[in-house]
Tab-separated table of C-alpha atoms and ligand atoms in Angstrom:
chain	number	residue	atom	x	y	z
A	8	MET	CA	18.050	-10.604	14.580
A	9	SER	CA	20.139	-11.789	11.634
A	10	ALA	CA	18.551	-12.172	8.222
A	11	ASP	CA	18.377	-15.290	6.018
A	12	LEU	CA	18.684	-13.083	2.976
A	13	ILE	CA	19.706	-9.498	2.291
A	14	ILE	CA	19.196	-7.816	-1.062
A	15	THR	CA	21.928	-5.194	-1.268
A	16	ASN	CA	23.110	-2.561	-3.700
A	17	ILE	CA	19.586	-1.618	-4.811
A	18	SER	CA	19.600	1.694	-6.638
A	19	THR	CA	16.058	2.551	-5.429
A	20	ILE	CA	13.207	0.754	-3.682
A	21	TYR	CA	9.789	2.134	-4.678
A	22	THR	CA	6.875	1.224	-2.437
A	23	PRO	CA	3.411	2.442	-1.499
A	24	TYR	CA	3.030	3.268	2.178
A	25	LYS	CA	-0.417	4.830	2.620
A	26	LYS	CA	-3.089	2.860	4.432
A	27	PRO	CA	-5.408	1.281	1.852
A	28	PRO	CA	-7.707	1.825	0.146
A	29	VAL	CA	-5.500	4.524	-1.321
A	30	HIS	CA	-7.878	7.087	-2.783
A	31	GLY	CA	-7.439	9.709	-5.479
A	32	ARG	CA	-4.620	12.134	-4.839
A	33	ASP	CA	-3.042	9.874	-2.206
A	34	MET	CA	-2.198	7.538	-5.064
A	35	MET	CA	0.691	9.927	-5.874
A	36	SER	CA	2.300	9.004	-2.538
A	37	ILE	CA	5.062	6.414	-2.562
A	38	HIS	CA	8.328	6.006	-0.701
A	39	GLU	CA	11.603	6.038	-2.592
A	40	ILE	CA	14.581	4.614	-0.714
A	41	HIS	CA	17.880	5.218	-2.483
A	42	HIS	CA	21.109	3.160	-2.062
A	43	ALA	CA	18.867	0.625	-0.434
A	44	TYR	CA	18.872	-2.830	1.061
A	45	MET	CA	16.166	-5.160	2.302
A	46	ALA	CA	16.689	-7.844	4.961
A	47	ILE	CA	14.435	-10.901	5.112
A	48	LYS	CA	13.916	-13.681	7.624
A	49	ASP	CA	11.506	-16.606	7.270
A	50	GLY	CA	9.953	-14.999	4.226
A	51	VAL	CA	9.177	-11.729	6.018
A	52	ILE	CA	10.861	-8.324	5.676
A	53	ILE	CA	12.740	-7.546	8.905
A	54	ALA	CA	14.533	-4.383	7.800
A	55	ILE	CA	14.476	-2.002	4.878
A	56	GLY	CA	16.603	1.090	4.522
A	57	SER	CA	19.611	2.725	2.977
A	58	GLY	CA	23.282	2.552	3.842
A	59	ASN	CA	24.916	-0.082	5.973
A	60	TYR	CA	23.143	-3.418	6.263
A	61	HIS	CA	25.829	-5.314	8.195
A	62	LYS	CA	23.974	-5.253	11.486
A	63	HIS	CA	21.463	-7.656	9.912
A	64	THR	CA	24.007	-10.221	8.740
A	65	GLY	CA	24.838	-13.483	10.510
A	66	PRO	CA	26.899	-16.543	9.629
A	67	ASN	CA	24.171	-17.983	7.393
A	68	THR	CA	22.948	-14.832	5.692
A	69	ILE	CA	22.773	-15.026	1.902
A	70	ILE	CA	23.641	-11.759	0.170
A	71	HIS	CA	22.053	-11.018	-3.193
A	72	ASP	CA	23.685	-8.059	-4.950
A	73	ALA	CA	21.015	-6.230	-6.971
A	74	ASN	CA	23.698	-4.514	-9.017
A	75	GLN	CA	22.040	-1.118	-8.894
A	76	LYS	CA	18.716	-2.388	-10.218
A	77	ILE	CA	15.439	-1.119	-8.750
A	78	VAL	CA	12.968	-2.989	-6.522
A	79	ILE	CA	9.164	-2.768	-6.289
A	80	PRO	CA	6.598	-4.918	-4.450
A	81	GLY	CA	5.386	-8.082	-6.172
A	82	LEU	CA	2.691	-7.171	-8.680
A	83	ILE	CA	-0.882	-8.130	-7.797
A	84	ASP	CA	-3.166	-8.880	-10.731
A	85	SER	CA	-6.602	-8.851	-9.147
A	86	HIS	CA	-8.757	-9.801	-12.149
A	87	THR	CA	-7.909	-12.786	-14.348
A	88	HIS	CA	-9.739	-15.590	-16.126
A	89	LEU	CA	-6.642	-17.781	-15.890
A	90	VAL	CA	-8.293	-21.199	-16.136
A	91	HIS	CA	-9.938	-21.958	-19.469
A	92	GLY	CA	-9.807	-24.378	-22.360
A	93	GLY	CA	-8.679	-23.482	-25.885
A	94	SER	CA	-8.272	-20.094	-27.517
A	95	ARG	CA	-10.377	-17.811	-29.703
A	96	GLU	CA	-8.166	-16.663	-32.570
A	97	SER	CA	-10.979	-17.973	-34.816
A	98	GLU	CA	-12.947	-14.830	-33.792
A	99	TYR	CA	-10.066	-12.443	-34.157
A	100	LYS	CA	-10.583	-11.505	-37.820
A	101	ARG	CA	-14.287	-10.732	-37.190
A	102	LEU	CA	-13.362	-8.678	-34.168
A	103	ILE	CA	-10.855	-6.489	-36.003
A	104	ALA	CA	-13.272	-6.175	-38.919
A	105	GLY	CA	-15.705	-4.569	-36.453
A	106	THR	CA	-18.135	-7.279	-35.283
A	107	PRO	CA	-19.218	-6.278	-31.750
A	108	TYR	CA	-18.029	-8.456	-28.856
A	109	LEU	CA	-21.603	-8.881	-27.525
A	110	GLN	CA	-22.870	-9.906	-30.983
A	111	ILE	CA	-20.380	-12.782	-31.112
A	112	LEU	CA	-21.611	-13.839	-27.650
A	113	ALA	CA	-25.294	-13.554	-28.699
A	114	GLU	CA	-24.544	-15.879	-31.644
A	115	GLY	CA	-23.308	-18.527	-29.205
A	116	GLY	CA	-19.606	-17.745	-29.643
A	117	GLY	CA	-17.389	-15.604	-27.437
A	118	ILE	CA	-17.532	-16.689	-23.797
A	119	LEU	CA	-19.862	-19.553	-24.797
A	120	GLY	CA	-17.246	-20.835	-27.259
A	121	THR	CA	-14.735	-21.006	-24.421
A	122	VAL	CA	-17.361	-22.720	-22.256
A	123	GLU	CA	-17.548	-25.544	-24.807
A	124	MET	CA	-13.763	-25.883	-24.920
A	125	THR	CA	-13.489	-25.739	-21.124
A	126	ARG	CA	-16.159	-28.368	-20.604
A	127	LYS	CA	-14.343	-30.677	-23.041
A	128	ALA	CA	-10.964	-30.153	-21.355
A	129	SER	CA	-9.851	-32.511	-18.595
A	130	PHE	CA	-8.708	-31.242	-15.219
A	131	ASN	CA	-5.119	-31.940	-16.283
A	132	ASP	CA	-5.472	-30.103	-19.594
A	133	LEU	CA	-6.773	-27.049	-17.738
A	134	PHE	CA	-4.141	-27.329	-15.037
A	135	GLU	CA	-1.202	-27.562	-17.469
A	136	LYS	CA	-2.468	-24.679	-19.621
A	137	ALA	CA	-3.120	-22.433	-16.618
A	138	LYS	CA	0.234	-23.307	-15.073
A	139	LYS	CA	2.037	-22.251	-18.239
A	140	SER	CA	0.235	-18.899	-18.195
A	141	LEU	CA	0.918	-18.453	-14.497
A	142	ASP	CA	4.643	-19.045	-15.110
A	143	GLU	CA	4.530	-16.401	-17.810
A	144	MET	CA	2.803	-13.909	-15.491
A	145	MET	CA	5.396	-14.580	-12.793
A	146	LEU	CA	8.216	-13.884	-15.239
A	147	TYR	CA	6.711	-10.392	-15.596
A	148	GLY	CA	6.778	-9.873	-11.827
A	149	VAL	CA	3.307	-11.008	-10.798
A	150	THR	CA	3.324	-12.661	-7.368
A	151	THR	CA	-0.430	-12.778	-6.541
A	152	ILE	CA	-3.460	-13.176	-8.768
A	153	GLU	CA	-7.185	-13.477	-8.512
A	154	SER	CA	-8.564	-16.226	-10.762
A	155	LYS	CA	-12.208	-16.653	-11.716
A	156	SER	CA	-14.231	-19.624	-12.835
A	157	GLY	CA	-17.001	-18.831	-15.313
A	158	TYR	CA	-16.286	-21.059	-18.296
A	159	GLY	CA	-17.982	-24.156	-16.883
A	160	LEU	CA	-21.440	-22.689	-16.223
A	161	ASN	CA	-22.624	-25.794	-14.426
A	162	LEU	CA	-21.629	-27.087	-11.032
A	163	ASP	CA	-19.266	-29.860	-12.163
A	164	HIS	CA	-17.325	-27.781	-14.634
A	165	GLU	CA	-17.222	-24.681	-12.440
A	166	ILE	CA	-15.845	-26.851	-9.637
A	167	LYS	CA	-13.316	-28.315	-12.078
A	168	GLN	CA	-12.009	-24.788	-12.756
A	169	LEU	CA	-11.990	-23.834	-9.072
A	170	LYS	CA	-10.112	-27.005	-8.189
A	171	VAL	CA	-7.447	-26.094	-10.750
A	172	ASN	CA	-7.035	-22.811	-8.843
A	173	LYS	CA	-6.783	-24.756	-5.606
A	174	LYS	CA	-4.153	-27.169	-6.901
A	175	LEU	CA	-2.130	-24.379	-8.518
A	176	ASN	CA	-2.196	-22.523	-5.226
A	177	GLN	CA	-0.719	-25.595	-3.552
A	178	VAL	CA	2.025	-26.304	-6.087
A	179	HIS	CA	2.863	-22.932	-7.658
A	180	PRO	CA	4.586	-20.077	-5.802
A	181	VAL	CA	2.178	-17.402	-7.095
A	182	HIS	CA	-0.585	-16.863	-4.548
A	183	ILE	CA	-4.069	-17.406	-6.014
A	184	VAL	CA	-7.357	-16.039	-4.741
A	185	SER	CA	-10.361	-17.878	-6.225
A	186	THR	CA	-13.628	-16.341	-7.403
A	187	TYR	CA	-16.792	-18.183	-8.497
A	188	MET	CA	-18.279	-16.652	-11.648
A	189	GLY	CA	-21.123	-18.909	-12.718
A	190	ALA	CA	-22.792	-15.627	-13.709
A	191	HIS	CA	-20.369	-15.019	-16.583
A	192	ALA	CA	-22.898	-15.889	-19.313
A	193	ILE	CA	-26.166	-17.770	-19.704
A	194	PRO	CA	-25.326	-21.316	-20.789
A	195	LYS	CA	-26.987	-22.655	-23.949
A	196	GLU	CA	-29.090	-25.177	-22.014
A	197	PHE	CA	-30.747	-22.266	-20.123
A	198	LYS	CA	-30.894	-19.915	-23.122
A	199	ASP	CA	-34.618	-19.297	-22.715
A	200	ASP	CA	-34.777	-19.497	-18.945
A	201	LYS	CA	-32.273	-17.250	-17.308
A	202	ASP	CA	-34.174	-17.222	-13.997
A	203	LEU	CA	-33.945	-20.974	-13.744
A	204	TYR	CA	-30.191	-20.744	-14.316
A	205	ILE	CA	-29.942	-18.155	-11.548
A	206	ASP	CA	-31.966	-20.439	-9.224
A	207	GLN	CA	-29.474	-23.192	-9.977
A	208	MET	CA	-26.469	-20.920	-9.340
A	209	LEU	CA	-27.826	-19.906	-5.954
A	210	LEU	CA	-27.954	-23.579	-4.984
A	211	ASP	CA	-24.477	-24.221	-6.424
A	212	MET	CA	-23.057	-21.383	-4.337
A	213	ASP	CA	-24.001	-23.220	-1.155
A	214	ILE	CA	-21.873	-26.163	-2.257
A	215	ILE	CA	-18.970	-24.011	-3.394
A	216	LYS	CA	-19.058	-22.246	-0.043
A	217	SER	CA	-19.222	-25.438	1.973
A	218	GLU	CA	-16.263	-26.862	0.007
A	219	ASN	CA	-14.394	-23.591	0.493
A	220	LEU	CA	-13.568	-23.346	-3.208
A	221	ALA	CA	-13.976	-19.598	-3.642
A	222	GLU	CA	-13.633	-16.445	-1.586
A	223	ALA	CA	-15.732	-14.225	-3.800
A	224	VAL	CA	-18.583	-14.239	-6.294
A	225	ASP	CA	-18.520	-12.153	-9.483
A	226	VAL	CA	-21.280	-11.317	-12.006
A	227	PHE	CA	-21.085	-10.008	-15.595
A	228	CYS	CA	-23.659	-7.210	-15.288
A	229	GLU	CA	-24.269	-6.253	-18.912
A	230	SER	CA	-27.040	-5.910	-21.539
A	231	GLY	CA	-27.969	-9.341	-22.866
A	232	VAL	CA	-26.157	-11.050	-19.982
A	233	PHE	CA	-27.189	-10.362	-16.325
A	234	SER	CA	-29.321	-7.281	-15.626
A	235	VAL	CA	-28.912	-5.044	-12.578
A	236	LYS	CA	-31.885	-6.880	-11.027
A	237	ASP	CA	-30.332	-10.314	-11.704
A	238	THR	CA	-26.993	-9.105	-10.368
A	239	LYS	CA	-28.583	-7.825	-7.183
A	240	ARG	CA	-30.299	-11.148	-6.627
A	241	ILE	CA	-27.126	-13.193	-7.196
A	242	LEU	CA	-24.802	-10.972	-5.180
A	243	SER	CA	-27.226	-10.532	-2.269
A	244	HIS	CA	-27.379	-14.305	-1.918
A	245	ALA	CA	-23.590	-14.575	-2.205
A	246	LYS	CA	-23.144	-11.937	0.470
A	247	ALA	CA	-25.565	-13.680	2.795
A	248	LEU	CA	-23.481	-16.844	2.405
A	249	GLY	CA	-20.371	-14.929	3.459
A	250	PHE	CA	-18.683	-14.507	0.076
A	251	LYS	CA	-16.972	-11.272	-0.904
A	252	ILE	CA	-18.763	-9.829	-3.892
A	253	LYS	CA	-17.641	-8.005	-7.034
A	254	LEU	CA	-18.911	-7.356	-10.519
A	255	HIS	CA	-17.996	-6.728	-14.131
A	256	ALA	CA	-19.758	-3.381	-14.284
A	257	ASP	CA	-20.477	-0.700	-16.881
A	258	GLU	CA	-18.109	-2.289	-19.375
A	259	ILE	CA	-20.059	-1.685	-22.574
A	260	HIS	CA	-23.381	-0.155	-21.488
A	261	PRO	CA	-23.875	2.237	-18.536
A	262	LEU	CA	-26.298	0.053	-16.578
A	263	GLY	CA	-25.325	1.392	-13.161
A	264	GLY	CA	-23.448	-1.719	-12.035
A	265	ALA	CA	-20.802	0.354	-10.248
A	266	GLY	CA	-23.417	2.128	-8.135
A	267	LEU	CA	-25.034	-1.219	-7.332
A	268	GLY	CA	-21.631	-2.541	-6.280
A	269	VAL	CA	-21.166	0.339	-3.850
A	270	GLU	CA	-24.691	-0.153	-2.503
A	271	LEU	CA	-24.080	-3.871	-1.869
A	272	GLY	CA	-20.570	-3.386	-0.454
A	273	ALA	CA	-18.641	-4.963	-3.334
A	274	THR	CA	-14.887	-5.195	-2.795
A	275	SER	CA	-14.321	-4.086	-6.374
A	276	VAL	CA	-16.236	-3.037	-9.465
A	277	ASP	CA	-14.348	-3.894	-12.611
A	278	HIS	CA	-14.036	-2.457	-16.172
A	279	LEU	CA	-16.062	0.829	-15.837
A	280	MET	CA	-15.478	2.143	-19.336
A	281	ALA	CA	-19.094	3.377	-19.366
A	282	ILE	CA	-19.485	4.447	-15.716
A	283	SER	CA	-21.729	7.459	-14.988
A	284	ASP	CA	-20.505	10.580	-13.171
A	285	GLN	CA	-22.994	9.839	-10.410
A	286	ASP	CA	-21.441	6.408	-9.812
A	287	ILE	CA	-17.921	7.883	-9.821
A	288	GLU	CA	-19.093	10.063	-6.957
A	289	LYS	CA	-20.526	7.041	-5.120
A	290	LEU	CA	-17.257	5.144	-5.537
A	291	ALA	CA	-15.244	8.073	-4.237
A	292	HIS	CA	-17.113	7.904	-0.934
A	293	SER	CA	-16.791	4.145	-0.530
A	294	ASN	CA	-14.154	1.501	0.102
A	295	THR	CA	-15.020	-0.237	-3.160
A	296	ILE	CA	-12.062	-0.310	-5.523
A	297	ALA	CA	-12.461	0.734	-9.162
A	298	ASN	CA	-10.593	-2.078	-10.875
A	299	LEU	CA	-9.676	-0.877	-14.380
A	300	LEU	CA	-8.589	-3.241	-17.153
A	301	PRO	CA	-6.935	-1.240	-19.943
A	302	GLY	CA	-5.726	-4.347	-21.793
A	303	THR	CA	-9.349	-5.130	-22.630
A	304	SER	CA	-9.992	-1.701	-24.148
A	305	PHE	CA	-6.793	-2.106	-26.144
A	306	TYR	CA	-7.696	-5.544	-27.507
A	307	LEU	CA	-11.390	-4.819	-28.167
A	308	ARG	CA	-10.480	-1.363	-29.538
A	309	LYS	CA	-12.964	0.268	-27.154
A	310	LYS	CA	-12.707	3.502	-25.258
A	311	TYR	CA	-10.557	3.380	-22.124
A	312	ALA	CA	-11.962	3.866	-18.644
A	313	ASN	CA	-11.652	7.466	-17.497
A	314	ALA	CA	-9.050	6.863	-14.791
A	315	ARG	CA	-8.084	10.526	-14.612
A	316	LYS	CA	-11.620	11.589	-13.793
A	317	MET	CA	-11.936	8.828	-11.198
A	318	ILE	CA	-8.635	9.633	-9.502
A	319	ASP	CA	-9.303	13.358	-9.631
A	320	HIS	CA	-12.641	12.644	-7.896
A	321	GLN	CA	-10.861	10.664	-5.115
A	322	VAL	CA	-11.784	7.145	-6.236
A	323	ALA	CA	-9.410	4.338	-5.153
A	324	VAL	CA	-8.212	2.717	-8.390
A	325	ALA	CA	-6.580	-0.628	-9.125
A	326	ILE	CA	-5.273	-1.828	-12.482
A	327	SER	CA	-5.615	-5.463	-13.489
A	328	GLY	CA	-4.758	-7.607	-16.471
A	329	ASP	CA	-8.060	-9.416	-17.202
A	330	TYR	CA	-6.104	-12.206	-18.903
A	331	ASN	CA	-8.710	-14.254	-20.806
A	332	PRO	CA	-9.037	-15.814	-24.268
A	333	GLY	CA	-11.669	-13.404	-25.646
A	334	SER	CA	-11.057	-9.834	-24.588
A	335	CYS	CA	-7.489	-9.713	-23.314
A	336	PRO	CA	-5.289	-12.610	-24.421
A	337	THR	CA	-2.001	-11.573	-22.820
A	338	GLU	CA	-0.089	-12.494	-19.666
A	339	ASN	CA	2.202	-9.468	-20.007
A	340	PHE	CA	1.223	-7.446	-16.929
A	341	GLN	CA	3.905	-4.840	-17.512
A	342	PHE	CA	2.224	-4.007	-20.827
A	343	ILE	CA	-1.040	-3.509	-18.904
A	344	MET	CA	0.793	-1.097	-16.576
A	345	GLN	CA	2.226	0.706	-19.596
A	346	LEU	CA	-1.301	1.079	-21.033
A	347	ALA	CA	-2.498	2.419	-17.673
A	348	SER	CA	0.224	4.993	-17.853
A	349	ASN	CA	0.102	5.926	-21.514
A	350	GLN	CA	-3.623	5.542	-22.283
A	351	LEU	CA	-5.246	6.158	-18.886
A	352	GLN	CA	-2.759	8.950	-18.215
A	353	MET	CA	-1.871	7.614	-14.787
A	354	MET	CA	1.379	8.796	-13.240
A	355	PRO	CA	4.003	6.140	-12.348
A	356	GLU	CA	3.260	6.585	-8.622
A	357	GLU	CA	-0.468	6.071	-9.273
A	358	VAL	CA	0.211	2.984	-11.346
A	359	LEU	CA	2.371	1.528	-8.572
A	360	ASN	CA	-0.377	1.987	-5.960
A	361	ALA	CA	-2.861	0.544	-8.461
A	362	VAL	CA	-0.975	-2.726	-9.027
A	363	THR	CA	0.135	-3.383	-5.440
A	364	ILE	CA	-1.609	-2.044	-2.342
A	365	ASN	CA	-5.076	-1.284	-3.763
A	366	PRO	CA	-5.513	-4.744	-5.302
A	367	ALA	CA	-4.089	-6.259	-2.101
A	368	PHE	CA	-6.790	-4.374	-0.213
A	369	HIS	CA	-9.757	-5.588	-2.212
A	370	LEU	CA	-8.431	-9.152	-2.149
A	371	GLY	CA	-8.161	-8.850	1.649
A	372	LEU	CA	-4.367	-9.338	1.608
A	373	HIS	CA	-3.141	-5.862	2.527
A	374	GLN	CA	-1.870	-6.871	5.979
A	375	GLU	CA	0.750	-9.109	4.383
A	376	LYS	CA	1.118	-7.982	0.769
A	377	GLY	CA	1.040	-4.916	-1.466
A	378	SER	CA	3.909	-2.853	-0.040
A	379	LEU	CA	7.475	-3.364	1.158
A	380	GLU	CA	7.393	-2.747	4.885
A	381	VAL	CA	8.802	-4.462	7.948
A	382	GLY	CA	6.534	-7.349	8.924
A	383	LYS	CA	5.134	-7.916	5.437
A	384	SER	CA	5.764	-10.850	3.131
A	385	ALA	CA	8.966	-10.509	1.084
A	386	ASP	CA	7.214	-10.552	-2.311
A	387	PHE	CA	9.183	-8.280	-4.613
A	388	VAL	CA	10.549	-7.745	-8.106
A	389	ILE	CA	14.056	-6.656	-9.083
A	390	LEU	CA	13.833	-4.703	-12.329
A	391	ASP	CA	16.612	-3.955	-14.750
A	392	ALA	CA	15.697	-0.287	-15.077
A	393	PRO	CA	17.178	2.963	-13.799
A	394	ASN	CA	13.943	4.240	-12.240
A	395	LEU	CA	10.210	3.566	-11.929
A	396	THR	CA	9.174	5.771	-14.824
A	397	TYR	CA	11.509	3.874	-17.139
A	398	ILE	CA	9.492	0.643	-16.884
A	399	LEU	CA	6.403	2.479	-18.140
A	400	TYR	CA	8.278	4.462	-20.767
A	401	HIS	CA	10.197	1.595	-22.382
A	402	TYR	CA	7.134	-0.418	-23.296
A	403	GLY	CA	6.355	-3.862	-24.619
A	404	ILE	CA	9.340	-5.601	-23.065
A	405	ASN	CA	9.907	-7.381	-19.780
A	406	HIS	CA	12.007	-5.435	-17.256
A	407	ALA	CA	11.831	-8.033	-14.463
A	408	SER	CA	15.117	-9.698	-13.800
A	409	ASP	CA	14.416	-11.480	-10.485
A	410	VAL	CA	11.209	-12.228	-8.621
A	411	TYR	CA	10.911	-13.293	-4.972
A	412	ILE	CA	7.840	-14.664	-3.222
A	413	LYS	CA	7.881	-15.070	0.576
A	414	GLY	CA	11.617	-14.459	0.500
A	415	LYS	CA	12.333	-17.264	-1.995
A	416	PRO	CA	13.667	-16.640	-5.494
A	417	VAL	CA	11.144	-17.848	-8.068
A	418	VAL	CA	12.746	-16.068	-11.049
A	419	LEU	CA	16.474	-15.400	-11.295
A	420	ASN	CA	18.096	-13.762	-14.309
A	421	ARG	CA	14.783	-14.046	-16.157
A	422	GLN	CA	14.646	-17.826	-15.657
A	423	ILE	CA	12.101	-19.627	-13.521
A	424	VAL	CA	13.696	-21.336	-10.512
A	425	ARG	CA	12.304	-24.887	-10.369
B	520	LIG	N1	-16.526	-9.205	-19.889
B	520	LIG	C1	-16.648	-10.342	-19.519
B	520	LIG	N2	-15.690	-11.239	-19.222
B	520	LIG	C2	-14.345	-11.179	-19.632
B	520	LIG	C3	-14.153	-11.665	-21.029
B	520	LIG	C4	-14.333	-13.128	-21.156
B	520	LIG	C5	-14.230	-13.682	-22.538
B	520	LIG	O1	-14.446	-12.985	-23.549
B	520	LIG	O2	-13.932	-14.878	-22.601
B	520	LIG	C6	-13.736	-9.818	-19.356
B	520	LIG	O3	-13.621	-9.476	-18.194
B	520	LIG	O4	-13.354	-9.097	-20.284
B	521	LIG	ZN1	-13.199	-10.348	-16.469
């Protein structure tokens, strides 16, 4: 079978190959193919190897010379708050002066400030702003993201956010997986009646499910936001409706959200800076992914999640960006990977598994994405770097030169292909 496209002259292809979820010490396993090529037909990888690629060429094959650059799978950012109105630099000075994140929220700012701005924004405003951020993410090599609602906090405005995800997924090459997060904060109008807000959310979920606007439901399980009991109620209902479930767990206070996630069969538990040893053990024996977000610790100047302990105890770890206006305002996913390496002390091989196959697994995409193998989607990044470690070592800059999604170039020479 002749290829539509062959990427040749690749110095090294780095790819995970273990069956996901890739736990603990298996996260050190990756394949390195030197002097490599990759042949693609109809958006799917049909051959990958080293040496002579000519047997895959035909009269119409396009050859792309990688000029001795390296190739990795498209990056999968499995936790973002992409769609939101406005920005929160007005809180930045208070934050760096030491005002706690949850105090700003309790005063009606923080997430609730973004809720006001998101409610005021039109669908088009939100769409254009999110599209710009998505372009930026793609320039850094991101080819799939998860995107949450959670700044509308009522049915109409949550649906507005989810419909932005839907439209972006139709018109933008980056693949988007949508999550409903009405349980991101308690809206002002329900300030004194959280249970009534939860009742309302449970009803809203039926509609979101019937309109097929989200695959998963997420809850911010935290002191002053949704308790473990609230979270259990919301996620049990979501699960019964057929949603995947996940939670923002043990971010600031060790409430036991991670353990609850394992108990309920969550696909991921996210943040985990304050996770207990007991819950690390529970995670290790489950298929729930520990989704760590080091960019948030960096921005909020909080302690980092203990990735080393988790990996050493056989937990399956993913790393995500958490792009949002209040705790991680950056689209630079390579910087997030560099933080995972430098601050979480994850080895380059572990980081690669954590930003490709493990997130693909918890998003339910591992059959087609997350590694470079014959039969999988040709989502990959060509990086102007001599080896994998270099992209983590030389930090703060963008190493991605070209990005392909389903075999089509979406970034060439650092420019978006329109
Ligand atoms: N922790 C809760 N939610 C977001 C932050 C949202 C915001 O501050 O706007 C997070 O994942 O960090
Ligand atoms: Zn989040």
